[in-house]
mmCIF file of C-alpha atoms in Angstrom:
data_model
loop_
_atom_site.group_PDB
_atom_site.id
_atom_site.type_symbol
_atom_site.label_atom_id
_atom_site.label_comp_id
_atom_site.label_asym_id
_atom_site.label_seq_id
_atom_site.Cartn_x
_atom_site.Cartn_y
_atom_site.Cartn_z
ATOM 1 C CA MET A 5 -4.689 6.477 11.923
ATOM 2 C CA LEU A 6 -1.929 8.397 13.643
ATOM 3 C CA THR A 7 -4.619 9.963 15.754
ATOM 4 C CA ALA A 8 -6.799 6.877 15.722
ATOM 5 C CA GLY A 9 -3.890 4.913 17.893
ATOM 6 C CA ILE A 10 -4.122 7.327 20.315
ATOM 7 C CA VAL A 11 -7.734 8.568 20.596
ATOM 8 C CA ILE A 12 -9.558 5.273 20.186
ATOM 9 C CA PRO A 13 -8.066 3.579 23.310
ATOM 10 C CA TRP A 14 -9.076 6.693 24.961
ATOM 11 C CA ILE A 15 -12.775 6.578 23.690
ATOM 12 C CA THR A 16 -13.098 2.948 24.754
ATOM 13 C CA LEU A 17 -11.596 3.497 28.321
ATOM 14 C CA ASN A 18 -14.364 6.091 28.868
ATOM 15 C CA TRP A 19 -17.526 5.400 26.780
ATOM 16 C CA GLY A 20 -16.939 2.135 25.760
ATOM 17 C CA TRP A 21 -16.131 0.409 21.888
ATOM 18 C CA ARG A 22 -19.333 1.285 20.426
ATOM 19 C CA ALA A 23 -18.749 5.052 20.721
ATOM 20 C CA ASN A 24 -15.936 4.876 18.549
ATOM 21 C CA PHE A 25 -18.145 3.917 15.629
ATOM 22 C CA THR A 26 -19.858 7.258 16.261
ATOM 23 C CA ALA A 27 -16.689 8.968 16.531
ATOM 24 C CA MET A 28 -15.629 7.492 12.983
ATOM 25 C CA ALA A 29 -19.424 8.501 11.592
ATOM 26 C CA VAL A 30 -18.595 12.216 12.470
ATOM 27 C CA VAL A 31 -15.079 12.056 11.213
ATOM 28 C CA GLY A 32 -16.238 10.506 8.022
ATOM 29 C CA LEU A 33 -19.319 12.988 7.298
ATOM 30 C CA VAL A 34 -17.184 16.062 7.915
ATOM 31 C CA TRP A 35 -14.577 15.140 5.564
ATOM 32 C CA ALA A 36 -17.176 14.483 2.763
ATOM 33 C CA LEU A 37 -18.390 17.924 3.641
ATOM 34 C CA VAL A 38 -15.030 19.555 3.211
ATOM 35 C CA TRP A 39 -14.105 17.172 -0.096
ATOM 36 C CA LEU A 40 -17.632 18.600 -1.312
ATOM 37 C CA ILE A 41 -16.684 21.953 -0.891
ATOM 38 C CA VAL A 42 -13.129 22.187 -1.731
ATOM 39 C CA GLY A 43 -12.471 18.720 -4.147
ATOM 40 C CA ALA A 44 -12.364 19.762 -7.892
ATOM 41 C CA GLU A 45 -10.891 17.789 -11.238
ATOM 42 C CA GLY A 46 -8.186 19.142 -13.160
ATOM 43 C CA PRO A 47 -7.843 19.775 -16.726
ATOM 44 C CA ILE A 48 -8.012 16.913 -19.175
ATOM 45 C CA VAL A 49 -4.246 17.950 -20.759
ATOM 46 C CA GLY A 50 -1.873 20.547 -18.949
ATOM 47 C CA ASN A 51 -1.638 23.768 -20.901
ATOM 48 C CA GLY A 52 1.956 25.164 -19.238
ATOM 49 C CA ASN A 53 3.735 26.243 -22.614
ATOM 50 C CA GLY A 54 1.229 29.183 -23.031
ATOM 51 C CA ASP A 55 -0.942 27.406 -25.735
ATOM 52 C CA ASP A 56 -3.890 29.159 -26.706
ATOM 53 C CA ALA A 57 -7.524 27.242 -26.079
ATOM 54 C CA GLY A 58 -7.405 26.038 -29.851
ATOM 55 C CA ALA A 59 -4.100 24.420 -29.697
ATOM 56 C CA GLY A 60 -4.649 22.850 -26.395
ATOM 57 C CA ALA A 61 -7.748 21.065 -27.374
ATOM 58 C CA GLU A 62 -5.982 20.144 -30.660
ATOM 59 C CA ARG A 63 -3.506 18.551 -28.376
ATOM 60 C CA ALA A 64 -6.009 16.761 -26.020
ATOM 61 C CA ALA A 65 -8.004 15.127 -28.946
ATOM 62 C CA ALA A 66 -4.482 13.783 -30.544
ATOM 63 C CA VAL A 67 -3.762 12.372 -26.997
ATOM 64 C CA THR A 68 -7.114 10.898 -26.474
ATOM 65 C CA ALA A 69 -7.424 9.261 -29.960
ATOM 66 C CA ARG A 70 -4.827 6.086 -29.264
ATOM 67 C CA ARG A 71 -6.555 3.098 -27.972
ATOM 68 C CA LEU A 72 -5.096 -0.200 -27.494
ATOM 69 C CA PRO A 73 -7.300 -3.725 -27.225
ATOM 70 C CA TYR A 74 -7.849 -4.416 -23.680
ATOM 71 C CA ARG A 75 -6.959 -8.030 -24.111
ATOM 72 C CA VAL A 76 -2.988 -6.272 -24.243
ATOM 73 C CA LEU A 77 -3.433 -3.944 -21.374
ATOM 74 C CA PRO A 78 -4.257 -6.139 -18.340
ATOM 75 C CA SER A 79 -2.139 -8.855 -19.625
ATOM 76 C CA ASP A 80 0.827 -6.493 -19.891
ATOM 77 C CA PRO A 81 3.775 -7.602 -17.559
ATOM 78 C CA THR A 82 4.137 -4.170 -15.849
ATOM 79 C CA VAL A 83 0.341 -4.493 -15.156
ATOM 80 C CA LEU A 84 0.642 -7.755 -13.768
ATOM 81 C CA GLY A 85 3.492 -7.349 -11.739
ATOM 82 C CA VAL A 86 2.048 -4.183 -10.200
ATOM 83 C CA LEU A 87 -1.243 -6.009 -9.502
ATOM 84 C CA VAL A 88 1.164 -8.967 -7.900
ATOM 85 C CA GLN A 89 2.623 -6.555 -5.683
ATOM 86 C CA ASN A 90 -0.596 -4.763 -4.551
ATOM 87 C CA PHE A 91 -1.819 -8.045 -3.837
ATOM 88 C CA MET A 92 1.024 -9.199 -1.397
ATOM 89 C CA ALA A 93 1.066 -5.312 -0.068
ATOM 90 C CA PHE A 94 -2.749 -5.715 0.650
ATOM 91 C CA TRP A 95 -2.087 -8.905 3.065
ATOM 92 C CA GLY A 96 0.393 -7.203 4.907
ATOM 93 C CA LEU A 97 -1.551 -4.182 5.470
ATOM 94 C CA ALA A 98 -4.764 -6.376 6.494
ATOM 95 C CA LEU A 99 -2.339 -8.269 8.929
ATOM 96 C CA THR A 100 -0.971 -5.318 10.348
ATOM 97 C CA LEU A 101 -4.425 -3.717 10.777
ATOM 98 C CA THR A 102 -6.011 -6.672 12.535
ATOM 99 C CA TRP A 103 -3.574 -8.688 14.385
ATOM 100 C CA PHE A 104 -0.804 -5.718 15.474
ATOM 101 C CA PRO A 105 -3.083 -4.393 18.379
ATOM 102 C CA ALA A 106 -3.671 -7.939 19.704
ATOM 103 C CA CYS A 107 0.284 -9.022 19.162
ATOM 104 C CA LEU A 108 0.846 -5.851 21.151
ATOM 105 C CA GLN A 109 -0.944 -6.753 24.035
ATOM 106 C CA LYS A 110 -1.534 -11.100 23.985
ATOM 107 C CA GLY A 111 1.987 -11.683 22.183
ATOM 108 C CA LEU A 112 4.047 -8.906 23.593
ATOM 109 C CA GLY A 113 2.489 -8.436 27.076
ATOM 110 C CA PHE A 114 1.665 -4.364 26.552
ATOM 111 C CA ASP A 115 -1.134 -3.083 28.010
ATOM 112 C CA ALA A 116 -4.154 -1.410 25.920
ATOM 113 C CA LEU A 117 -3.024 2.084 26.317
ATOM 114 C CA THR A 118 0.500 1.430 25.829
ATOM 115 C CA SER A 119 -0.715 -0.732 22.756
ATOM 116 C CA GLY A 120 -2.628 2.123 21.350
ATOM 117 C CA ARG A 121 0.539 4.647 21.585
ATOM 118 C CA LEU A 122 2.782 2.131 19.949
ATOM 119 C CA PHE A 123 0.231 1.485 17.065
ATOM 120 C CA ALA A 124 -0.092 5.354 16.527
ATOM 121 C CA LEU A 125 4.183 5.041 16.438
ATOM 122 C CA LEU A 126 3.574 2.281 13.615
ATOM 123 C CA THR A 127 1.432 4.760 11.750
ATOM 124 C CA LEU A 128 3.644 7.690 12.227
ATOM 125 C CA LEU A 129 6.747 5.735 10.954
ATOM 126 C CA ASN A 130 4.687 4.311 8.183
ATOM 127 C CA ILE A 131 3.424 7.868 7.135
ATOM 128 C CA SER A 132 6.955 9.144 7.272
ATOM 129 C CA ILE A 133 8.755 6.138 5.256
ATOM 130 C CA GLY A 134 6.003 6.250 2.615
ATOM 131 C CA LEU A 135 6.099 9.744 2.125
ATOM 132 C CA ALA A 136 10.021 9.852 2.119
ATOM 133 C CA LEU A 137 9.992 6.894 -0.236
ATOM 134 C CA SER A 138 7.692 8.759 -2.893
ATOM 135 C CA ALA A 139 9.741 12.113 -2.721
ATOM 136 C CA TRP A 140 12.783 9.848 -3.385
ATOM 137 C CA SER A 141 11.187 8.427 -6.248
ATOM 138 C CA GLN A 142 9.982 11.837 -7.876
ATOM 139 C CA ARG A 143 13.552 13.005 -7.390
ATOM 140 C CA LEU A 144 15.051 10.097 -9.315
ATOM 141 C CA LEU A 145 12.779 10.845 -11.835
ATOM 142 C CA ALA A 146 13.290 14.779 -12.098
ATOM 143 C CA ARG A 147 17.291 14.048 -12.285
ATOM 144 C CA GLY A 148 16.259 11.849 -15.484
ATOM 145 C CA ALA A 149 15.980 8.560 -13.921
ATOM 146 C CA ARG A 150 13.769 6.112 -16.127
ATOM 147 C CA SER A 151 10.533 4.855 -14.526
ATOM 148 C CA ARG A 152 12.014 1.546 -14.325
ATOM 149 C CA HIS A 153 14.494 2.467 -11.841
ATOM 150 C CA GLY A 154 12.853 5.197 -10.235
ATOM 151 C CA ARG A 155 9.466 3.733 -9.732
ATOM 152 C CA ALA A 156 9.246 -0.191 -10.683
ATOM 153 C CA SER A 157 12.868 -1.282 -8.937
ATOM 154 C CA HIS A 158 12.200 1.487 -6.367
ATOM 155 C CA SER A 159 9.333 -0.160 -5.239
ATOM 156 C CA SER A 160 10.458 -3.467 -5.514
ATOM 157 C CA ARG A 161 13.143 -3.236 -3.616
ATOM 158 C CA ALA A 162 11.082 -1.687 -0.535
ATOM 159 C CA LEU A 163 9.148 -4.600 -0.509
ATOM 160 C CA ILE A 164 12.029 -7.069 -0.478
ATOM 161 C CA VAL A 165 13.667 -5.042 2.341
ATOM 162 C CA GLY A 166 10.280 -5.030 4.265
ATOM 163 C CA GLY A 167 9.588 -8.314 3.720
ATOM 164 C CA VAL A 168 13.002 -9.059 4.798
ATOM 165 C CA LEU A 169 12.573 -7.407 7.930
ATOM 166 C CA VAL A 170 9.420 -8.404 8.857
ATOM 167 C CA VAL A 171 10.519 -12.330 8.350
ATOM 168 C CA ALA A 172 13.563 -11.400 10.769
ATOM 169 C CA LEU A 173 11.055 -11.150 13.661
ATOM 170 C CA LYS A 174 10.475 -15.199 13.475
ATOM 171 C CA LEU A 175 14.343 -15.817 12.786
ATOM 172 C CA LEU A 176 16.313 -13.923 15.097
ATOM 173 C CA PRO A 177 15.911 -13.286 18.972
ATOM 174 C CA MET A 178 15.439 -9.704 19.697
ATOM 175 C CA PRO A 179 13.724 -7.327 22.183
ATOM 176 C CA ASP A 180 10.225 -6.557 22.013
ATOM 177 C CA MET A 181 10.530 -3.040 21.367
ATOM 178 C CA THR A 182 12.902 -4.009 18.310
ATOM 179 C CA LYS A 183 10.225 -6.141 17.182
ATOM 180 C CA VAL A 184 7.850 -3.659 17.220
ATOM 181 C CA ILE A 185 9.788 -0.995 15.391
ATOM 182 C CA LEU A 186 11.082 -3.785 12.817
ATOM 183 C CA LEU A 187 7.143 -4.227 11.962
ATOM 184 C CA SER A 188 6.686 -0.423 11.656
ATOM 185 C CA VAL A 189 9.720 0.431 9.586
ATOM 186 C CA GLY A 190 8.569 -2.632 7.351
ATOM 187 C CA GLY A 191 5.031 -1.851 6.848
ATOM 188 C CA GLY A 192 6.494 1.726 5.973
ATOM 189 C CA LEU A 193 8.752 0.315 3.308
ATOM 190 C CA THR A 194 5.955 -1.808 1.677
ATOM 191 C CA GLY A 195 3.321 0.964 1.781
ATOM 192 C CA VAL A 196 5.245 3.111 -1.031
ATOM 193 C CA ILE A 197 3.824 0.478 -3.537
ATOM 194 C CA PHE A 198 0.139 2.059 -3.134
ATOM 195 C CA SER A 199 1.304 5.557 -4.176
ATOM 196 C CA LEU A 200 3.647 4.294 -6.679
ATOM 197 C CA ALA A 201 1.185 1.238 -8.376
ATOM 198 C CA PRO A 202 -1.592 4.147 -10.091
ATOM 199 C CA ALA A 203 1.478 5.973 -11.645
ATOM 200 C CA MET A 204 3.046 2.929 -13.176
ATOM 201 C CA VAL A 205 -0.241 1.471 -14.543
ATOM 202 C CA GLY A 206 -1.252 5.159 -15.770
ATOM 203 C CA SER A 207 2.375 5.635 -17.560
ATOM 204 C CA VAL A 208 1.744 2.241 -19.686
ATOM 205 C CA SER A 209 -2.105 2.905 -20.576
ATOM 206 C CA PRO A 210 -3.173 5.249 -23.126
ATOM 207 C CA TYR A 211 -4.423 8.477 -22.194
ATOM 208 C CA ALA A 212 -8.242 7.465 -23.242
ATOM 209 C CA GLN A 213 -7.953 4.320 -21.444
ATOM 210 C CA ARG A 214 -6.269 5.225 -18.332
ATOM 211 C CA SER A 215 -9.120 5.813 -16.241
ATOM 212 C CA ALA A 216 -10.645 2.143 -17.047
ATOM 213 C CA MET A 217 -7.181 0.756 -16.087
ATOM 214 C CA LEU A 218 -6.956 2.651 -12.787
ATOM 215 C CA ALA A 219 -10.476 1.456 -12.351
ATOM 216 C CA ILE A 220 -9.094 -2.060 -12.920
ATOM 217 C CA LEU A 221 -6.250 -1.629 -10.984
ATOM 218 C CA ASN A 222 -8.495 -0.103 -7.938
ATOM 219 C CA SER A 223 -11.018 -3.434 -8.514
ATOM 220 C CA ILE A 224 -8.363 -6.010 -8.496
ATOM 221 C CA ALA A 225 -7.186 -4.116 -5.090
ATOM 222 C CA SER A 226 -10.889 -4.614 -3.706
ATOM 223 C CA ILE A 227 -10.470 -8.177 -4.703
ATOM 224 C CA ALA A 228 -7.041 -7.963 -3.008
ATOM 225 C CA SER A 229 -8.625 -6.579 0.505
ATOM 226 C CA ILE A 230 -10.486 -10.150 0.746
ATOM 227 C CA THR A 231 -7.132 -10.767 2.467
ATOM 228 C CA GLY A 232 -8.257 -8.514 4.631
ATOM 229 C CA VAL A 233 -10.512 -11.524 5.703
ATOM 230 C CA LEU A 234 -7.991 -14.592 4.198
ATOM 231 C CA ALA A 235 -4.949 -13.080 6.294
ATOM 232 C CA PRO A 236 -6.384 -12.653 9.884
ATOM 233 C CA VAL A 237 -8.023 -16.395 9.072
ATOM 234 C CA VAL A 238 -4.680 -17.838 8.348
ATOM 235 C CA THR A 239 -2.977 -16.050 11.129
ATOM 236 C CA GLY A 240 -5.638 -16.995 13.753
ATOM 237 C CA ARG A 241 -4.959 -20.534 12.675
ATOM 238 C CA LEU A 242 -1.409 -20.247 13.365
ATOM 239 C CA ILE A 243 -1.650 -18.733 16.632
ATOM 240 C CA GLN A 244 -4.175 -21.549 17.639
ATOM 241 C CA ASN A 245 -2.015 -24.230 16.741
ATOM 242 C CA ALA A 246 1.354 -22.376 17.792
ATOM 243 C CA VAL A 247 3.474 -24.587 20.234
ATOM 244 C CA GLY A 248 4.903 -22.446 23.213
ATOM 245 C CA SER A 249 3.739 -18.910 23.914
ATOM 246 C CA ALA A 250 1.205 -16.901 21.353
ATOM 247 C CA ALA A 251 3.925 -14.618 20.744
ATOM 248 C CA SER A 252 5.258 -17.422 18.346
ATOM 249 C CA GLY A 253 1.866 -17.870 16.396
ATOM 250 C CA TYR A 254 1.964 -14.086 15.509
ATOM 251 C CA GLU A 255 5.282 -14.167 14.555
ATOM 252 C CA GLN A 256 4.788 -17.140 12.223
ATOM 253 C CA GLY A 257 1.825 -14.834 10.761
ATOM 254 C CA PHE A 258 4.153 -11.835 10.292
ATOM 255 C CA ALA A 259 6.796 -14.316 9.037
ATOM 256 C CA LEU A 260 4.197 -15.406 6.211
ATOM 257 C CA SER A 261 3.457 -12.012 4.984
ATOM 258 C CA GLY A 262 7.000 -11.152 5.138
ATOM 259 C CA ALA A 263 7.620 -13.815 2.600
ATOM 260 C CA LEU A 264 5.064 -12.847 0.616
ATOM 261 C CA LEU A 265 6.438 -9.611 0.476
ATOM 262 C CA VAL A 266 9.748 -10.656 -0.540
ATOM 263 C CA PHE A 267 8.084 -12.975 -3.362
ATOM 264 C CA GLY A 268 6.045 -9.757 -4.487
ATOM 265 C CA GLY A 269 9.149 -7.661 -4.645
ATOM 266 C CA LEU A 270 11.012 -10.236 -6.614
ATOM 267 C CA VAL A 271 8.091 -10.250 -9.173
ATOM 268 C CA GLY A 272 8.615 -6.749 -9.703
ATOM 269 C CA LEU A 273 11.943 -6.605 -10.369
ATOM 270 C CA VAL A 274 11.771 -9.307 -13.397
ATOM 271 C CA TRP A 275 8.106 -7.781 -14.909
ATOM 272 C CA VAL A 276 7.686 -4.266 -13.992
ATOM 273 C CA ASN A 277 9.435 -2.383 -16.613
ATOM 274 C CA PRO A 278 7.150 0.808 -17.922
ATOM 275 C CA GLU A 279 9.499 1.784 -20.962
ATOM 276 C CA GLN A 280 9.734 -1.795 -22.040
ATOM 277 C CA SER A 281 5.604 -1.896 -22.012
ATOM 278 C CA MET A 282 5.616 1.208 -23.471
ATOM 279 C CA ALA A 283 7.755 0.051 -26.531
ATOM 280 C CA ARG A 284 5.862 -2.967 -26.989
ATOM 281 C CA GLN A 285 2.373 -1.170 -26.872
ATOM 282 C CA ALA A 286 4.107 1.557 -29.742
ATOM 283 C CA ALA A 287 4.789 -1.704 -31.989
ATOM 284 C CA ILE A 288 1.230 -2.930 -31.495
ATOM 285 C CA GLY A 289 -0.732 0.287 -32.009
#
């Protein structure tokens, strides 16, 4: 995405917008070929303590034997909380990908090339902040923090702060470049849920059912991607009915997204508690 923010406007100017689809198809084909060559599955159960193959097999059998009814797992508060957070974060992601470039040009008055560079800046900040927050979470866990603190509260606070920054676009007067930076930082903060959500769902799922639960998470994420249609439509209505400049409509759309992110963060603080979920499951089975 970082490269695309710079390259796509350049391709459009020189060869037309249709050439972007050809370029993306070539990149996708190359990536698929690379993954086909170097991709591989890891071991089912780690054997980092020098155990022989027999001991490793016995441990794998013991770990994979435990199962819980599927009526228990998807209704677990931690799983439900993570799903809500994912849904709200997907709304913000869809809104950013579809309306941020238009906001830069039609709302804030930047030209196409500058908008492409600013979109690349947004992507760079998103990646940097996401990696930093994920590394911070890993460091907390390595120091002995509970998953509730190192993952759940960590990602929930990121959603809340990111949402507040986005809402501030509508509530506070500020220069256009400050708005771009706030949107970029807000998006970077909320993106951490996409890396921590699978870890949290996996941690509260029995090993034998972990892949199924992650598939359920991905399925809900796919449903959440409907927001890729819903968010632009809602924002388009806000822009169309905005009083005054077009920028006001864009700000309303992003403010709505920010409010949803704050809600998702609050849900995470209340519901998502992996240790409590594991204790509840241990009592069941």
